[in-house]
Tab-separated table of C-alpha atoms in Angstrom:
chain	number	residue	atom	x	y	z
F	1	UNK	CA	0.000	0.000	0.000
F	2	UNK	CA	1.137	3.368	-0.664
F	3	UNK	CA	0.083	5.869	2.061
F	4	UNK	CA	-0.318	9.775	2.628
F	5	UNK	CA	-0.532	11.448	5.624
F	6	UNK	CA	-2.608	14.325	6.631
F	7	UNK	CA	-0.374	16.971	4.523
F	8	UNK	CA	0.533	15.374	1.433
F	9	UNK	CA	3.770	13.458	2.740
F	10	UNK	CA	4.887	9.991	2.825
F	11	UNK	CA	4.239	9.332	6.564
F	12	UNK	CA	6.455	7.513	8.886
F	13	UNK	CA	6.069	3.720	9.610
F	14	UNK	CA	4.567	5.215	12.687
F	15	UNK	CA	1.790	7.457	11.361
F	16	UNK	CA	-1.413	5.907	10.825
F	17	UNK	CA	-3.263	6.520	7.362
F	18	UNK	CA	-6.588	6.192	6.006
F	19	UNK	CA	-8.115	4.234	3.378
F	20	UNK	CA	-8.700	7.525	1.131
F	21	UNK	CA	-5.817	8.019	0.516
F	22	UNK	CA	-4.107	4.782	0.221
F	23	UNK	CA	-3.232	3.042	-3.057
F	24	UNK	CA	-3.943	-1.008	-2.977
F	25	UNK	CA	-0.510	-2.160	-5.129
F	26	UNK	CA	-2.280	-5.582	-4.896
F	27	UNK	CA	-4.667	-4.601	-7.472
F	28	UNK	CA	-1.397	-3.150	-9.803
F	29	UNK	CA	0.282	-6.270	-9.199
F	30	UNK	CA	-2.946	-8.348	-10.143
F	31	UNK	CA	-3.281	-6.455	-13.354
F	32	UNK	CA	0.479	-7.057	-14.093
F	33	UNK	CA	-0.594	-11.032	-13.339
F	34	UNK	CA	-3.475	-10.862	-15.701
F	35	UNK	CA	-1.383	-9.196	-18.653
F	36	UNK	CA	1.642	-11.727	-18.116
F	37	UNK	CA	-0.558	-14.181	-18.260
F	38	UNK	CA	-2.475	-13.538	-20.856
F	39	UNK	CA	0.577	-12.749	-22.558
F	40	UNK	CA	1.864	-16.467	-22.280
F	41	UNK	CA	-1.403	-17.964	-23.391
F	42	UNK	CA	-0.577	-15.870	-26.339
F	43	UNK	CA	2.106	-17.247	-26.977
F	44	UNK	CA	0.662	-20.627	-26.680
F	45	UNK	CA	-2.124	-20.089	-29.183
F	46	UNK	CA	0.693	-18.076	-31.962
F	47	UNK	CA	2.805	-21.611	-30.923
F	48	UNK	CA	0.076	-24.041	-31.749
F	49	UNK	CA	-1.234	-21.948	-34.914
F	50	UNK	CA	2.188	-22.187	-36.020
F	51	UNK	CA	2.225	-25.843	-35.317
F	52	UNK	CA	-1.110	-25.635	-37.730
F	53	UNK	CA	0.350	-23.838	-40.288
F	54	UNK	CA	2.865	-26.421	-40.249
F	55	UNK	CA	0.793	-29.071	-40.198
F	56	UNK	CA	-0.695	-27.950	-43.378
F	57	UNK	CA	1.913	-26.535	-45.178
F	58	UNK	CA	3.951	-29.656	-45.054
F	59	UNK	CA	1.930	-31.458	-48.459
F	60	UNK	CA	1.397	-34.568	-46.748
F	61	UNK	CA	-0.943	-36.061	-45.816
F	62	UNK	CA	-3.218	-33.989	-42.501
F	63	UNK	CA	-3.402	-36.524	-39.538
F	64	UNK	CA	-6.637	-35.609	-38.981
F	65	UNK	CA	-6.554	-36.714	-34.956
F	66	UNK	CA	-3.600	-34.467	-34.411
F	67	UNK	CA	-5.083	-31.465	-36.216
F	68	UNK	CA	-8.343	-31.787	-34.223
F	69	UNK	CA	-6.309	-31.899	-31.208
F	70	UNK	CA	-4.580	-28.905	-32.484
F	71	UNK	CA	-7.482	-27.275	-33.134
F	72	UNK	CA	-8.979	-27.512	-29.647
F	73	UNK	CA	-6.243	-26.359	-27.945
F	74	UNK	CA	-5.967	-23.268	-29.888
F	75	UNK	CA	-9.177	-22.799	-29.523
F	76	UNK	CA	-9.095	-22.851	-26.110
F	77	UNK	CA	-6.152	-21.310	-25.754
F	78	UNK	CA	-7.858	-18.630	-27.366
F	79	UNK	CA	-10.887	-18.558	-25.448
F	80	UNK	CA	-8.506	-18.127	-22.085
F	81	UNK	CA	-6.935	-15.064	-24.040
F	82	UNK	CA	-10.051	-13.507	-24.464
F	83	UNK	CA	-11.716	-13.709	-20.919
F	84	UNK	CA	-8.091	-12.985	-19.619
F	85	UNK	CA	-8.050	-10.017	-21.535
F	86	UNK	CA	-12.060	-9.419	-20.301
F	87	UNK	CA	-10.801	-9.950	-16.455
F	88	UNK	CA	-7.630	-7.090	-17.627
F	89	UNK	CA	-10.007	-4.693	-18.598
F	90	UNK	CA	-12.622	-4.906	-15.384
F	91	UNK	CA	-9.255	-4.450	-13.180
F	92	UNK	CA	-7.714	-1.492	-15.499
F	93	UNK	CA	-11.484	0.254	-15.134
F	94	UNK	CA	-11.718	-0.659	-11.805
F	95	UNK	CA	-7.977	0.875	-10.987
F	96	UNK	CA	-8.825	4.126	-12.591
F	97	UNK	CA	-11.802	4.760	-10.828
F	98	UNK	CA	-9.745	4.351	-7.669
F	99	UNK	CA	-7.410	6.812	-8.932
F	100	UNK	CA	-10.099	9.251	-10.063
F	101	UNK	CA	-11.441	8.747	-6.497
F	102	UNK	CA	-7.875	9.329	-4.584
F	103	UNK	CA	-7.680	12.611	-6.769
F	104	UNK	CA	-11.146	13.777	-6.413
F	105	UNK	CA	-10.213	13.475	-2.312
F	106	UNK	CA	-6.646	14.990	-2.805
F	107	UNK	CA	-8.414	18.338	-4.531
F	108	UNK	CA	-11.432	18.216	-2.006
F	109	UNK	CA	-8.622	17.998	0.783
F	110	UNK	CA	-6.141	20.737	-0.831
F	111	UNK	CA	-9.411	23.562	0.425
F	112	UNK	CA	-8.098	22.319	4.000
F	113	UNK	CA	-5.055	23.597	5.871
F	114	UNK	CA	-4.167	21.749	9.144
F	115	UNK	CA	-5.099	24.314	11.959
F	116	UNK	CA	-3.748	24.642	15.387
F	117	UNK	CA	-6.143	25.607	17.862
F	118	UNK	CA	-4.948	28.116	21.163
F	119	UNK	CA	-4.364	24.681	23.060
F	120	UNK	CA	-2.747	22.740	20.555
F	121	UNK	CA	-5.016	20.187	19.348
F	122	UNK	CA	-4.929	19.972	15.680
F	123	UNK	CA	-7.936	20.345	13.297
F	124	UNK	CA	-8.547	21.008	9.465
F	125	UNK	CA	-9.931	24.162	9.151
F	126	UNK	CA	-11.344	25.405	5.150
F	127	UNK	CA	-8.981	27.938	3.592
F	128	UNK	CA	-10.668	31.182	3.215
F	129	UNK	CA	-10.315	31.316	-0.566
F	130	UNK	CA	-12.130	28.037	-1.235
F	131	UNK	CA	-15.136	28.842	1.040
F	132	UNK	CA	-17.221	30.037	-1.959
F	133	UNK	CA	-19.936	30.927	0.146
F	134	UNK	CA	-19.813	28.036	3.091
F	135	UNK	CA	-18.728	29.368	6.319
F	136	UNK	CA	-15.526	28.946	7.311
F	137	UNK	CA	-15.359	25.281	9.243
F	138	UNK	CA	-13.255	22.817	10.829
F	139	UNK	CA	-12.948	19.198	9.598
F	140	UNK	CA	-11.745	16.112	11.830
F	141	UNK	CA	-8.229	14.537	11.342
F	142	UNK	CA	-9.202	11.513	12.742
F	143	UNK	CA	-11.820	10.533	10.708
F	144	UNK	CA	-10.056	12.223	7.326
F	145	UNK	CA	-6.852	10.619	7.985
F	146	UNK	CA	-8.357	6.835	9.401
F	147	UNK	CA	-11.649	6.781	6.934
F	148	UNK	CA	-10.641	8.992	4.421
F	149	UNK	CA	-14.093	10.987	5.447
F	150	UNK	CA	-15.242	14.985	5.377
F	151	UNK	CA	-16.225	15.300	8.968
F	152	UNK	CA	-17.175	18.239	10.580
F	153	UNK	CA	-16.194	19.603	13.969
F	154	UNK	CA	-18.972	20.827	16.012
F	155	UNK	CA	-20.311	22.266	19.281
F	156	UNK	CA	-20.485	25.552	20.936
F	157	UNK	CA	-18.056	26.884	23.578
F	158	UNK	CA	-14.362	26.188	23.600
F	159	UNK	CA	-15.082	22.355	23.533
F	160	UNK	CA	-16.174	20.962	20.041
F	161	UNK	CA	-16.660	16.990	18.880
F	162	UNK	CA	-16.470	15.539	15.393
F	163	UNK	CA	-20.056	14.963	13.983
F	164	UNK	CA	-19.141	11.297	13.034
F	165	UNK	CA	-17.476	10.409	16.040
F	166	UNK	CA	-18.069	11.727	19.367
F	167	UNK	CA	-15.439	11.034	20.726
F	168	UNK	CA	-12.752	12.494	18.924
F	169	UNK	CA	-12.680	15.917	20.898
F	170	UNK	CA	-11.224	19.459	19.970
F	171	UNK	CA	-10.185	21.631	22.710
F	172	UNK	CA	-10.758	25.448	21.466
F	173	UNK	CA	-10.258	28.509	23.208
F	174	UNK	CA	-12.196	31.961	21.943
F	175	UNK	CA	-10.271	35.061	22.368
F	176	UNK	CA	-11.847	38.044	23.345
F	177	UNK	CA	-13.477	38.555	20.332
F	178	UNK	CA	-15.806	35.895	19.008
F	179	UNK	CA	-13.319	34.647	16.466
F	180	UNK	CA	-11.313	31.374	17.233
F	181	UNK	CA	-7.977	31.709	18.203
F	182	UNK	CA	-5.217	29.832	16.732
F	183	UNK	CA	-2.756	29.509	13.560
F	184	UNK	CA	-2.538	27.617	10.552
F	185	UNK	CA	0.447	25.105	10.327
F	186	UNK	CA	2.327	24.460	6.976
């Protein structure tokens, strides 16, 4: 698996990661599997039509027995190609549409900065120029880094929850002003 952590780095063995942003090489090395194999029942079948061509070519007499047999096995060695290359194609769509879902996170994650609050506990908070409208929010680390989920932090007063998991808590101080206090960490 290839991981990300919560700004865009390859984390340590240490960090944990979530399943958003993780890359299954299983499924790369499965396609690889598929194409080598298909590629040697290829070979196969181009063997045995040879063998065929041969067979035919030679101006004797065709043992008809051994170009049945011939016959069969190319045509099954055909028929293996083809739902090889069926199974090749499922697992190539398949892989991009993980990929088109690991970037559509990456650019729905680049609107966050990670956000220090007064106390130090660390949240995502929405960069001003991508609010387009929304109010400026905070999103969980937990849940985006573990589950590769949008979740937002909630509550009143300086003590705020995640909305998926109560239990991941946020520690917030107000200044002042009504305005959280805090700084954005890069």
């Amino acid at each position: 698996m290839i991981y990300i952590d919560a700004i865009g780095r390859l984390p340590s063995p240490a960090m944990s990661v979530g399943r958003a942003t993780e890359m299954d090489l299983t499924s790369i090395e499965s396609i690889m599997g598929l194409a080598s194999g298909a590629l040697g029942v290829t070979d196969k079948a181009a063997s045995t039509a040879n063998k065929l061509k041969t067979l035919f070519a030679s101006g004797d007499k065709v043992d008809k027995d051994q170009a049945s047999a011939l016959l069969n096995d190319l045509a099954s060695q055909l028929t293996a190609v083809n739902l090889m290359n069926v199974e090749l194609s499922d697992a190539i769509v398949s892989l991009r549409k993980e990929l088109r879902r690991i970037d559509e996170f990456h650019e729905q994650k680049e609107r966050y900065e990670l956000f220090e609050t007064a106390v130090g506990d660390l949240v995502f908070k929405l960069k001003e120029e991508f609010a387009e409208g929304q109010p400026i929010h905070f999103i969980c680390p937990v849940c985006l880094n573990q589950d590769g989920k949008f979740s937002f932090v909630t509550g009143s007063g300086p003590n705020k929850h995640c909305q998926s998991n109560t239990t991941h808590n946020f520690r917030f101080e107000r200044s002042t002003g009504s305005r959280l206090q805090g700084r954005a960490i890069y």
